[in-house]
Short mmCIF file of N, CA and C in Angstrom, two decimals:
data_model
loop_
_atom_site.label_atom_id
_atom_site.label_comp_id
_atom_site.label_asym_id
_atom_site.label_seq_id
_atom_site.Cartn_x
_atom_site.Cartn_y
_atom_site.Cartn_z
N MET K 1 108.70 144.43 51.78
CA MET K 1 109.54 142.99 51.52
C MET K 1 111.35 142.71 51.99
N LYS K 2 111.56 143.68 52.52
CA LYS K 2 112.91 143.32 53.09
C LYS K 2 112.68 142.72 54.48
N THR K 3 111.63 143.37 55.39
CA THR K 3 111.73 143.44 56.50
C THR K 3 110.89 141.86 56.61
N PHE K 4 110.15 141.18 55.85
CA PHE K 4 109.46 139.97 55.49
C PHE K 4 110.79 139.27 55.78
N LYS K 5 111.40 139.38 54.73
CA LYS K 5 112.69 138.12 54.38
C LYS K 5 113.56 138.39 56.20
N PHE K 6 114.02 139.74 57.09
CA PHE K 6 114.74 139.52 57.78
C PHE K 6 114.26 138.73 59.24
N LEU K 7 112.96 138.82 58.85
CA LEU K 7 111.97 138.18 59.85
C LEU K 7 111.81 137.09 60.09
N SER K 8 111.68 136.12 58.56
CA SER K 8 111.89 135.07 57.85
C SER K 8 113.12 134.21 58.24
N ILE K 9 113.92 134.93 57.98
CA ILE K 9 115.50 134.35 58.47
C ILE K 9 115.61 134.14 59.65
N PHE K 10 115.01 135.50 60.94
CA PHE K 10 115.38 135.37 62.28
C PHE K 10 114.04 134.19 62.99
N SER K 11 113.02 133.92 62.48
CA SER K 11 112.38 132.57 63.07
C SER K 11 112.97 131.56 62.59
N LEU K 12 113.70 131.46 60.96
CA LEU K 12 114.10 129.75 61.34
C LEU K 12 115.24 129.05 61.63
N LEU K 13 116.10 130.47 62.27
CA LEU K 13 117.39 130.37 62.71
C LEU K 13 116.95 130.15 64.37
N GLY K 14 115.66 131.22 64.90
CA GLY K 14 114.99 130.70 66.08
C GLY K 14 114.50 128.91 66.15
N LEU K 15 114.08 128.55 64.51
CA LEU K 15 113.75 127.10 65.15
C LEU K 15 115.04 125.56 64.84
N PHE K 16 116.23 126.77 64.14
CA PHE K 16 117.25 125.89 64.30
C PHE K 16 117.68 125.74 66.05
N PHE K 17 117.83 126.75 66.52
CA PHE K 17 118.66 126.97 67.65
C PHE K 17 117.67 125.93 68.91
N THR K 18 116.59 126.27 68.58
CA THR K 18 115.67 125.34 69.52
C THR K 18 116.06 124.30 69.24
N ALA K 19 115.53 124.06 67.84
CA ALA K 19 115.72 122.56 68.00
C ALA K 19 117.20 121.89 68.23
N CYS K 20 118.10 122.32 67.97
CA CYS K 20 119.46 121.91 68.10
C CYS K 20 120.11 122.38 69.61
N SER K 21 119.25 122.95 70.95
CA SER K 21 119.67 123.28 71.85
C SER K 21 119.96 122.25 72.41
N ASN K 22 120.87 122.20 73.75
CA ASN K 22 121.42 121.21 74.23
C ASN K 22 121.09 121.07 75.75
N ASP K 23 119.66 120.69 75.71
CA ASP K 23 118.84 120.72 77.52
C ASP K 23 119.78 119.66 78.10
N ASP K 24 120.43 118.81 77.35
CA ASP K 24 120.65 117.40 78.30
C ASP K 24 122.49 118.23 78.93
N ASP K 25 121.81 118.22 80.66
CA ASP K 25 123.01 118.64 80.84
C ASP K 25 124.14 117.42 81.75
N GLY K 26 123.61 116.22 80.83
CA GLY K 26 124.64 115.27 81.51
C GLY K 26 124.41 114.05 82.06
N ASN K 27 123.18 114.66 83.06
CA ASN K 27 122.41 113.75 83.45
C ASN K 27 121.06 113.91 83.66
N PRO K 28 120.80 112.72 82.66
CA PRO K 28 119.06 112.36 82.72
C PRO K 28 118.46 111.75 83.71
N LEU K 29 117.34 112.62 83.71
CA LEU K 29 116.62 111.51 84.80
C LEU K 29 116.38 110.43 84.91
N PRO K 30 116.39 109.75 85.44
CA PRO K 30 116.21 108.09 85.63
C PRO K 30 114.75 107.87 85.33
N ILE K 31 114.64 107.19 84.30
CA ILE K 31 113.00 106.71 84.25
C ILE K 31 112.52 105.46 85.57
N ASN K 32 111.81 105.71 86.15
CA ASN K 32 111.05 104.45 87.21
C ASN K 32 110.10 103.92 86.64
N GLU K 33 110.36 103.14 86.40
CA GLU K 33 109.54 102.10 85.33
C GLU K 33 108.76 101.41 86.19
N GLU K 34 107.22 101.28 85.75
CA GLU K 34 106.58 100.49 86.71
C GLU K 34 106.85 99.71 87.07
N GLU K 35 106.43 98.76 88.41
CA GLU K 35 106.99 97.29 88.67
C GLU K 35 105.87 96.40 88.17
N VAL K 36 106.63 95.08 87.72
CA VAL K 36 105.51 94.12 86.92
C VAL K 36 105.19 93.72 88.59
N ILE K 37 103.98 93.59 88.99
CA ILE K 37 103.82 92.54 90.14
C ILE K 37 102.54 91.29 89.52
N THR K 38 103.09 90.13 89.72
CA THR K 38 102.08 88.63 89.62
C THR K 38 101.24 88.58 90.72
N THR K 39 102.71 88.46 91.51
CA THR K 39 101.90 87.89 92.62
C THR K 39 102.28 88.55 93.95
N LEU K 40 100.78 88.45 94.40
CA LEU K 40 101.07 89.27 95.82
C LEU K 40 100.88 87.55 97.09
N THR K 41 101.60 87.69 98.08
CA THR K 41 101.89 86.73 98.96
C THR K 41 101.51 87.20 100.75
N VAL K 42 100.89 87.06 101.19
CA VAL K 42 100.05 87.35 102.40
C VAL K 42 100.83 86.65 103.50
N THR K 43 101.57 86.09 104.22
CA THR K 43 102.19 85.44 105.00
C THR K 43 101.99 85.50 106.80
N LEU K 44 100.82 85.25 107.47
CA LEU K 44 99.87 85.41 108.41
C LEU K 44 100.36 84.43 109.51
N ASN K 45 101.34 84.70 110.17
CA ASN K 45 102.21 83.93 111.49
C ASN K 45 101.78 83.99 112.83
N PRO K 46 100.43 83.28 113.78
CA PRO K 46 100.24 83.43 114.75
C PRO K 46 101.11 83.90 115.63
N VAL K 47 101.01 84.71 116.56
CA VAL K 47 102.31 85.27 117.67
C VAL K 47 101.74 83.93 118.71
N GLY K 48 103.00 83.40 118.97
CA GLY K 48 102.98 82.25 119.84
C GLY K 48 103.30 80.71 119.80
N GLY K 49 102.70 80.97 117.96
CA GLY K 49 103.21 79.48 117.55
C GLY K 49 101.63 78.99 117.13
N GLY K 50 101.66 78.23 116.34
CA GLY K 50 100.46 77.74 115.47
C GLY K 50 100.90 77.61 113.64
N THR K 51 99.88 77.59 113.19
CA THR K 51 99.64 77.32 111.60
C THR K 51 99.80 79.01 111.30
N ALA K 52 100.53 79.03 110.33
CA ALA K 52 100.27 80.37 109.45
C ALA K 52 99.13 80.16 108.33
N ILE K 53 98.97 80.92 108.29
CA ILE K 53 97.63 81.27 107.25
C ILE K 53 98.37 82.18 106.12
N VAL K 54 98.17 81.52 104.95
CA VAL K 54 98.73 81.93 103.60
C VAL K 54 97.64 82.69 102.73
N LEU K 55 97.32 83.96 102.49
CA LEU K 55 96.78 84.42 101.32
C LEU K 55 97.19 84.81 100.33
N GLN K 56 97.00 84.18 98.82
CA GLN K 56 97.80 84.67 97.88
C GLN K 56 96.90 84.87 96.27
N THR K 57 97.52 85.84 95.83
CA THR K 57 97.33 86.23 94.06
C THR K 57 98.07 86.18 93.58
N ARG K 58 97.69 85.21 92.27
CA ARG K 58 98.60 84.87 91.36
C ARG K 58 98.39 85.06 89.51
N ASP K 59 99.53 85.81 89.07
CA ASP K 59 98.40 86.34 87.72
C ASP K 59 99.41 86.62 86.31
N LEU K 60 99.78 85.22 86.57
CA LEU K 60 100.85 84.91 85.89
C LEU K 60 100.67 85.82 83.98
N ASP K 61 99.39 85.94 83.60
CA ASP K 61 99.63 86.38 82.32
C ASP K 61 99.28 87.92 82.47
N GLY K 62 99.20 88.71 83.56
CA GLY K 62 99.10 90.23 83.78
C GLY K 62 97.42 90.53 83.25
N ASP K 63 97.68 91.28 81.98
CA ASP K 63 96.43 91.59 81.66
C ASP K 63 95.74 90.75 80.76
N GLY K 64 96.13 89.61 80.93
CA GLY K 64 95.60 88.77 79.93
C GLY K 64 94.56 87.77 80.18
N PRO K 65 94.36 86.84 79.37
CA PRO K 65 92.57 86.63 79.59
C PRO K 65 92.69 85.62 80.62
N ASN K 66 93.61 85.11 81.58
CA ASN K 66 93.18 84.00 82.69
C ASN K 66 93.10 85.37 83.62
N ALA K 67 91.84 84.81 84.80
CA ALA K 67 91.66 85.33 85.68
C ALA K 67 92.93 85.23 86.68
N PRO K 68 93.01 86.12 87.84
CA PRO K 68 94.43 85.45 88.98
C PRO K 68 93.65 84.23 89.71
N VAL K 69 94.97 83.67 90.02
CA VAL K 69 94.30 82.54 90.65
C VAL K 69 94.78 83.19 92.52
N ILE K 70 93.33 83.02 93.07
CA ILE K 70 93.40 83.93 94.66
C ILE K 70 93.09 81.96 95.12
N SER K 71 93.85 82.69 96.40
CA SER K 71 93.82 80.92 97.29
C SER K 71 94.04 81.86 99.02
N VAL K 72 93.43 80.93 99.92
CA VAL K 72 93.82 81.46 101.23
C VAL K 72 93.72 80.26 102.22
N SER K 73 94.89 80.11 102.89
CA SER K 73 94.89 78.61 103.32
C SER K 73 94.37 78.14 104.49
N GLY K 74 93.27 78.64 104.88
CA GLY K 74 92.59 78.62 106.35
C GLY K 74 92.00 79.43 106.85
N ASP K 75 91.10 79.45 107.89
CA ASP K 75 90.73 80.35 108.53
C ASP K 75 91.63 80.89 109.74
N LEU K 76 91.33 82.71 110.11
CA LEU K 76 91.74 82.69 111.26
C LEU K 76 91.35 82.49 112.56
N VAL K 77 92.13 82.26 113.78
CA VAL K 77 91.54 82.17 114.81
C VAL K 77 91.03 83.15 115.82
N SER K 78 89.75 83.10 116.05
CA SER K 78 89.31 84.20 116.84
C SER K 78 89.75 84.83 118.24
N GLY K 79 90.57 85.82 118.46
CA GLY K 79 91.11 86.15 119.91
C GLY K 79 92.48 86.24 119.15
N THR K 80 93.42 85.76 118.10
CA THR K 80 94.68 85.69 118.25
C THR K 80 94.92 86.98 117.09
N THR K 81 96.75 86.88 117.26
CA THR K 81 97.32 88.38 116.84
C THR K 81 98.40 87.36 115.89
N TYR K 82 98.10 87.90 114.82
CA TYR K 82 99.05 87.35 113.49
C TYR K 82 99.78 88.32 113.01
N ASN K 83 101.39 87.92 113.24
CA ASN K 83 102.73 89.23 112.79
C ASN K 83 102.13 88.21 111.04
N GLY K 84 102.31 90.03 110.07
CA GLY K 84 101.82 89.68 109.04
C GLY K 84 103.11 90.26 108.40
N ALA K 85 103.38 89.24 106.96
CA ALA K 85 104.61 89.96 106.29
C ALA K 85 104.07 90.06 104.62
N ILE K 86 104.19 90.66 103.64
CA ILE K 86 103.85 90.68 101.98
C ILE K 86 105.28 90.40 101.64
N VAL K 87 104.87 89.60 100.45
CA VAL K 87 106.23 89.29 99.38
C VAL K 87 105.16 89.72 98.08
N LEU K 88 106.08 90.74 96.72
CA LEU K 88 105.55 90.77 95.55
C LEU K 88 106.32 90.14 94.71
N LEU K 89 106.10 89.66 94.10
CA LEU K 89 106.90 88.93 92.99
C LEU K 89 106.52 89.22 91.46
N ASN K 90 107.62 89.32 90.77
CA ASN K 90 106.99 88.97 89.28
C ASN K 90 107.79 87.77 88.71
N GLU K 91 107.21 87.06 88.40
CA GLU K 91 107.13 85.70 88.09
C GLU K 91 107.30 85.54 86.40
N THR K 92 107.31 87.01 85.45
CA THR K 92 107.66 86.65 84.51
C THR K 92 109.01 86.44 83.51
N VAL K 93 109.23 86.47 84.83
CA VAL K 93 111.10 86.05 84.50
C VAL K 93 111.56 85.34 85.45
N ASP K 94 112.77 84.43 84.70
CA ASP K 94 113.15 83.11 85.68
C ASP K 94 114.72 84.06 86.22
N PRO K 95 114.99 83.77 87.33
CA PRO K 95 114.52 83.46 88.30
C PRO K 95 113.45 84.74 88.79
N ALA K 96 112.30 84.43 89.61
CA ALA K 96 111.63 85.46 89.65
C ALA K 96 111.73 86.59 90.84
N GLU K 97 111.55 87.84 90.16
CA GLU K 97 112.09 88.98 90.61
C GLU K 97 111.29 89.51 91.95
N ASN K 98 112.30 89.60 93.09
CA ASN K 98 111.67 90.04 94.37
C ASN K 98 111.49 91.37 94.12
N ILE K 99 109.66 91.89 94.45
CA ILE K 99 109.78 93.33 93.89
C ILE K 99 108.93 94.09 95.41
N THR K 100 109.07 93.45 96.42
CA THR K 100 109.01 93.76 97.97
C THR K 100 110.26 94.22 98.37
N GLU K 101 111.29 94.09 97.75
CA GLU K 101 113.21 94.80 98.27
C GLU K 101 112.73 96.57 97.41
N GLU K 102 112.41 96.25 96.19
CA GLU K 102 112.38 97.56 95.42
C GLU K 102 111.42 98.58 95.85
N VAL K 103 110.16 98.20 96.85
CA VAL K 103 109.18 98.56 97.77
C VAL K 103 109.54 99.36 98.88
N GLU K 104 110.61 98.16 99.29
CA GLU K 104 111.15 98.66 101.01
C GLU K 104 112.39 99.82 100.58
N GLU K 105 112.93 99.49 99.59
CA GLU K 105 114.13 100.39 99.49
C GLU K 105 113.47 102.13 98.62
N GLU K 106 112.14 101.43 98.17
CA GLU K 106 111.42 103.36 98.04
C GLU K 106 110.30 103.61 98.54
N SER K 107 110.98 103.15 100.01
CA SER K 107 109.70 103.31 100.97
C SER K 107 109.43 104.53 101.07
N ASP K 108 109.51 105.99 100.85
CA ASP K 108 109.51 106.82 100.81
C ASP K 108 108.19 106.89 99.85
N GLU K 109 108.10 106.37 98.71
CA GLU K 109 107.32 106.39 97.49
C GLU K 109 106.32 105.40 97.64
N HIS K 110 105.82 104.33 99.02
CA HIS K 110 104.79 103.71 98.58
C HIS K 110 104.71 103.27 99.88
N GLN K 111 102.82 103.05 100.12
CA GLN K 111 102.67 102.61 101.72
C GLN K 111 101.12 101.67 100.94
N PHE K 112 101.72 100.33 101.58
CA PHE K 112 100.46 99.30 101.63
C PHE K 112 99.15 99.99 102.83
N PHE K 113 97.62 98.99 102.04
CA PHE K 113 96.80 99.99 103.23
C PHE K 113 96.00 98.16 102.92
N TYR K 114 95.42 98.25 104.52
CA TYR K 114 94.68 96.99 104.60
C TYR K 114 93.17 97.32 104.97
N THR K 115 92.14 96.89 104.28
CA THR K 115 90.94 97.15 104.40
C THR K 115 90.14 96.37 104.05
N ALA K 116 89.25 95.41 105.63
CA ALA K 116 88.71 94.84 106.27
C ALA K 116 87.16 95.53 105.85
N GLY K 117 86.43 94.57 104.75
CA GLY K 117 85.01 94.49 104.56
C GLY K 117 83.99 94.47 105.65
N SER K 118 82.94 95.14 105.57
CA SER K 118 81.81 94.91 106.64
C SER K 118 81.86 93.36 106.92
N GLY K 119 81.79 93.67 108.06
CA GLY K 119 81.08 92.47 108.38
C GLY K 119 82.60 91.42 109.29
N LEU K 120 83.72 92.15 108.95
CA LEU K 120 84.57 90.96 109.10
C LEU K 120 85.33 91.87 110.08
N ASP K 121 85.46 90.97 111.45
CA ASP K 121 85.90 91.80 112.55
C ASP K 121 87.35 91.46 113.18
N LEU K 122 88.35 92.80 112.55
CA LEU K 122 89.47 92.46 113.27
C LEU K 122 90.32 93.88 112.83
N THR K 123 91.49 94.05 113.00
CA THR K 123 92.23 95.15 113.21
C THR K 123 93.43 95.08 112.68
N THR K 124 94.00 95.73 111.84
CA THR K 124 95.81 95.76 111.53
C THR K 124 96.26 97.44 112.17
N ALA K 125 97.95 96.86 112.50
CA ALA K 125 98.51 97.94 112.64
C ALA K 125 100.05 97.64 111.87
N TYR K 126 100.20 99.01 111.63
CA TYR K 126 101.86 98.49 110.93
C TYR K 126 102.74 98.64 111.37
N THR K 127 103.68 97.56 111.00
CA THR K 127 105.02 97.50 111.87
C THR K 127 106.45 97.83 111.22
N ASN K 128 106.37 98.34 110.21
CA ASN K 128 107.61 98.84 109.54
C ASN K 128 107.42 100.13 109.11
N PHE K 129 107.82 101.25 108.59
CA PHE K 129 107.72 102.30 108.46
C PHE K 129 108.63 102.90 107.50
N ASP K 130 108.77 104.56 106.67
CA ASP K 130 109.80 104.93 105.50
C ASP K 130 110.73 105.58 106.73
N GLU K 131 111.91 106.11 106.37
CA GLU K 131 112.57 106.68 106.63
C GLU K 131 112.40 108.46 107.71
N ASP K 132 111.31 108.98 107.49
CA ASP K 132 110.56 109.34 107.73
C ASP K 132 109.35 108.94 109.19
N GLY K 133 109.59 107.60 108.93
CA GLY K 133 108.62 107.22 109.91
C GLY K 133 107.22 107.42 109.83
N ASN K 134 107.06 107.56 108.26
CA ASN K 134 105.56 107.51 108.22
C ASN K 134 105.53 105.65 107.90
N ASN K 135 103.86 105.37 107.73
CA ASN K 135 103.80 103.78 107.60
C ASN K 135 103.80 103.59 105.63
N LEU K 136 104.59 102.24 106.03
CA LEU K 136 105.31 101.83 105.02
C LEU K 136 104.28 100.21 104.73
N GLY K 137 104.18 99.60 105.61
CA GLY K 137 103.26 97.99 105.74
C GLY K 137 103.60 96.91 105.10
N THR K 138 104.92 96.75 104.68
CA THR K 138 105.33 95.28 103.67
C THR K 138 104.89 94.57 104.88
N THR K 139 105.00 94.49 106.39
CA THR K 139 104.66 94.27 107.62
C THR K 139 103.65 94.30 108.39
N PHE K 140 103.43 94.29 109.40
CA PHE K 140 102.05 94.32 110.00
C PHE K 140 101.45 93.45 110.96
N SER K 141 100.72 93.72 111.62
CA SER K 141 100.08 92.89 112.83
C SER K 141 98.51 92.54 112.20
N LEU K 142 98.14 91.45 112.77
CA LEU K 142 97.17 91.80 112.38
C LEU K 142 96.09 91.16 113.72
N THR K 143 94.63 91.28 113.86
CA THR K 143 94.03 90.63 115.43
C THR K 143 93.14 90.60 114.87
N ALA K 144 92.53 88.95 114.93
CA ALA K 144 91.36 88.59 114.93
C ALA K 144 90.37 88.67 115.93
N GLY K 145 89.15 89.12 115.72
CA GLY K 145 88.38 89.57 116.62
C GLY K 145 87.36 88.43 117.01
N ALA K 146 85.86 88.62 116.78
CA ALA K 146 84.66 87.61 117.31
C ALA K 146 84.70 87.02 115.36
N SER K 147 84.30 85.51 116.02
CA SER K 147 83.74 85.12 114.57
C SER K 147 82.84 85.48 113.78
N SER K 148 83.40 85.75 112.25
CA SER K 148 83.07 86.53 111.44
C SER K 148 83.41 85.80 110.26
N SER K 149 83.03 86.97 108.97
CA SER K 149 84.16 86.75 107.87
C SER K 149 83.34 87.83 106.91
N GLY K 150 84.45 87.86 105.88
CA GLY K 150 84.18 89.09 105.28
C GLY K 150 85.44 88.98 103.93
N THR K 151 85.51 90.15 103.33
CA THR K 151 86.89 90.46 102.52
C THR K 151 87.76 91.21 103.63
N LEU K 152 89.38 91.10 102.65
CA LEU K 152 90.12 91.53 103.43
C LEU K 152 91.33 92.05 102.23
N SER K 153 91.26 93.23 101.74
CA SER K 153 91.97 93.77 101.29
C SER K 153 93.01 94.56 100.92
N PHE K 154 94.17 93.88 100.09
CA PHE K 154 95.24 94.48 100.69
C PHE K 154 95.68 95.48 99.27
N THR K 155 96.05 97.02 99.64
CA THR K 155 96.21 98.01 98.19
C THR K 155 97.62 98.95 98.32
N LEU K 156 98.42 98.62 97.25
CA LEU K 156 99.63 99.20 97.47
C LEU K 156 99.86 100.35 95.99
N ARG K 157 100.00 101.65 96.99
CA ARG K 157 100.16 103.13 96.42
C ARG K 157 101.31 103.03 95.71
N HIS K 158 101.93 103.78 95.10
CA HIS K 158 102.67 104.33 94.70
C HIS K 158 102.85 106.39 94.78
N GLU K 159 103.53 106.53 95.46
CA GLU K 159 103.53 108.17 95.33
C GLU K 159 102.54 108.66 96.25
N PRO K 160 102.12 107.69 97.38
CA PRO K 160 100.89 108.60 97.90
C PRO K 160 101.29 109.74 98.49
N THR K 161 100.19 110.62 99.61
CA THR K 161 100.27 111.48 100.12
C THR K 161 100.66 110.86 101.92
N LYS K 162 101.92 111.17 102.35
CA LYS K 162 102.55 110.83 103.69
C LYS K 162 102.86 111.99 104.69
N PRO K 163 102.21 112.19 105.90
CA PRO K 163 101.35 110.88 106.37
C PRO K 163 99.84 111.14 105.44
N ASN K 164 99.28 110.29 105.81
CA ASN K 164 97.78 110.35 105.62
C ASN K 164 96.92 109.42 106.62
N SER K 165 95.33 109.31 106.33
CA SER K 165 94.43 109.31 107.58
C SER K 165 94.13 107.86 106.90
N GLY K 166 94.40 107.33 105.81
CA GLY K 166 93.93 106.47 105.07
C GLY K 166 94.34 106.08 103.39
N LEU K 167 93.58 104.74 103.21
CA LEU K 167 93.19 105.03 101.43
C LEU K 167 92.47 105.94 100.54
N SER K 168 91.51 106.16 101.65
CA SER K 168 90.71 107.81 101.02
C SER K 168 91.27 108.81 100.86
N ASP K 169 92.48 109.22 101.62
CA ASP K 169 93.21 110.47 101.24
C ASP K 169 94.87 110.48 100.76
N ALA K 170 95.16 109.31 100.50
CA ALA K 170 96.48 108.94 100.52
C ALA K 170 96.59 109.35 98.94
N GLY K 171 96.25 109.42 98.15
CA GLY K 171 96.36 109.43 96.55
C GLY K 171 97.24 108.85 95.90
N GLY K 172 98.30 109.29 95.55
CA GLY K 172 98.99 108.13 94.59
C GLY K 172 98.15 107.52 93.27
N GLU K 173 99.26 106.22 92.66
CA GLU K 173 98.64 105.36 92.21
C GLU K 173 98.71 103.97 92.16
N THR K 174 97.24 103.23 92.49
CA THR K 174 97.57 101.96 92.49
C THR K 174 98.34 101.09 92.13
N ASP K 175 99.45 100.36 92.72
CA ASP K 175 100.50 99.47 91.99
C ASP K 175 99.47 97.88 92.21
N ILE K 176 99.08 97.62 92.73
CA ILE K 176 98.63 96.36 92.89
C ILE K 176 96.85 96.52 93.99
N VAL K 177 95.62 96.07 93.94
CA VAL K 177 94.90 95.71 94.75
C VAL K 177 94.80 94.17 94.62
N ALA K 178 94.75 93.82 95.98
CA ALA K 178 94.33 92.04 96.10
C ALA K 178 92.98 91.80 96.99
N THR K 179 92.27 91.14 96.86
CA THR K 179 91.12 91.01 97.72
C THR K 179 90.84 89.57 97.96
N PHE K 180 90.78 89.01 99.19
CA PHE K 180 90.40 87.62 99.67
C PHE K 180 88.87 87.70 100.86
N ASN K 181 88.38 86.31 100.33
CA ASN K 181 87.44 86.09 101.06
C ASN K 181 87.91 85.39 102.48
N VAL K 182 87.83 86.04 103.61
CA VAL K 182 88.49 85.69 104.76
C VAL K 182 87.46 85.39 106.21
N ALA K 183 87.42 83.95 106.93
CA ALA K 183 86.35 83.83 107.46
C ALA K 183 87.54 83.43 109.27
N ILE K 184 86.63 84.19 110.26
CA ILE K 184 87.95 84.19 111.30
C ILE K 184 86.37 83.22 112.64
N GLU K 185 87.08 81.77 112.98
CA GLU K 185 85.90 81.14 113.23
C GLU K 185 86.71 81.13 115.02
#
């Protein structure tokens, strides 16, 4: 009986010290909350001048009942190279928060991927990189090939494996994906 009481007291003390232990070293780990992205805008400026093409998706109610509003301002011109820039906004706050700045500050934890659907004749190339020289992709170049049409998707991954050979082996979590119907004339 004494052994049982003795073990019970030690068990209770163990629970007390475990529950009251100070694991906080005074430097709690920061919580990196997921960014709220309501709007993705891709601006394609033709090299040498001309009319910019703007691709945009806006989903101001997030996971609410309303579908995103998707727009494409015009067709790409065959044989033209465009300088592309992506801007991400959180428009649930006023003024709108530019999430692109955060993505670029945390460039080692993010990467954009561009995916042309079958039938769309274009190529893309990264023009900005993280501090280790790996692709980031908030800016890029796009060259429109032969007259064609199809989809063009932009996918932002958080904590992808870097370097990678593309979206298929990047891993990480998708922060946003936007798909646009595009035509090359």
